[in-house]
XYZ file of C-alpha atoms in Angstrom:
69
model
C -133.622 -84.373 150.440
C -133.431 -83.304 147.077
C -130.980 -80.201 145.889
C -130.661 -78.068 142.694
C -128.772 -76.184 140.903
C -129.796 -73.094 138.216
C -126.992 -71.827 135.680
C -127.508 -68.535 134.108
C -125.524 -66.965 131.275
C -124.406 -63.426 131.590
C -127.804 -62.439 130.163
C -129.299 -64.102 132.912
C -131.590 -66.266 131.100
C -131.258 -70.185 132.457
C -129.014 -72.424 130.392
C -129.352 -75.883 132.998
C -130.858 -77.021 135.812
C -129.261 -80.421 137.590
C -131.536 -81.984 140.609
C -129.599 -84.503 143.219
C -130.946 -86.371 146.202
C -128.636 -86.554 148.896
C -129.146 -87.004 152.585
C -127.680 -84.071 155.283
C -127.217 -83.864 158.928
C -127.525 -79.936 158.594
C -128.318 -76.967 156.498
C -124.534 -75.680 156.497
C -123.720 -79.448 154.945
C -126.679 -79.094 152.715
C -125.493 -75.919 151.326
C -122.224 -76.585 150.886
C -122.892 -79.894 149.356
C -124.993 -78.029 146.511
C -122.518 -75.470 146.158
C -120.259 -78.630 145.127
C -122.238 -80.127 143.168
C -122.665 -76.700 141.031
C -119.112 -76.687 140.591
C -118.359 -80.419 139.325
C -121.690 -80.213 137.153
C -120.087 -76.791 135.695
C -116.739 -78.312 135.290
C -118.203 -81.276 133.491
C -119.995 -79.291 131.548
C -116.610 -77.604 130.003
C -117.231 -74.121 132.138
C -114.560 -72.095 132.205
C -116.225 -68.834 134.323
C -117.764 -69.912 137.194
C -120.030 -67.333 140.133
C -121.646 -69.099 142.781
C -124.400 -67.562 144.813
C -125.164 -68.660 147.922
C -127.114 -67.363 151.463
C -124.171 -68.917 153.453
C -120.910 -66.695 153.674
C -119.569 -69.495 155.997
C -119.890 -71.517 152.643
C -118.490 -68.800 150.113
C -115.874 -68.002 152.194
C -114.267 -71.779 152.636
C -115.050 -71.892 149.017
C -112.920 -68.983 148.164
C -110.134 -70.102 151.213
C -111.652 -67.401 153.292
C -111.529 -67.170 157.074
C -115.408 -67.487 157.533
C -115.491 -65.322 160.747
C-alpha cells in the first residue's frame, strides 16, 4: 500500500509531499504509521512547528499521550 504525506505552510499553500510503500494489517496501523512518517520526514526536514491532521482521534490522541476513549 502506498501512503502520503502533504505539508502546508501557514498560508496553506503545499511546501512537500513524501510517498512511502509500506504493508498494514489494518487501517488504525495504516494511519498511525503515516502520521509517523509525517513527523520523522518533518523532523528531518529541520521543522520546528509541527500540526498533524488526521480522521483517527484514536491516533491523535496516543500521539498527543491522550487516553483515546
Amino acid at each position: 500500500m502506498c501512503i502520503a504525506v502533504v505539508t502546508r505552510n501557514h498560508h496553506g499553500e503545499v511546501t512537500w509531499v513524501h510517498a512511502a510503500r509500506l504493508e498494514f494489517s489494518d487501517a488504525l496501523c495504516e494511519e498511525a504509521s503515516t502520521c509517523c512518517l509525517a513527523l520523522e520526514v518533518a523532523k528531518g526536514k529541520g521543522c520546528n512547528f509541527i500540526i498533524v491532521e488526521s480522521d483517527s482521534r484514536v491516533v491523535i490522541n496516543t500521539l498527543n499521550g491522550k487516553d483515546s476513549h
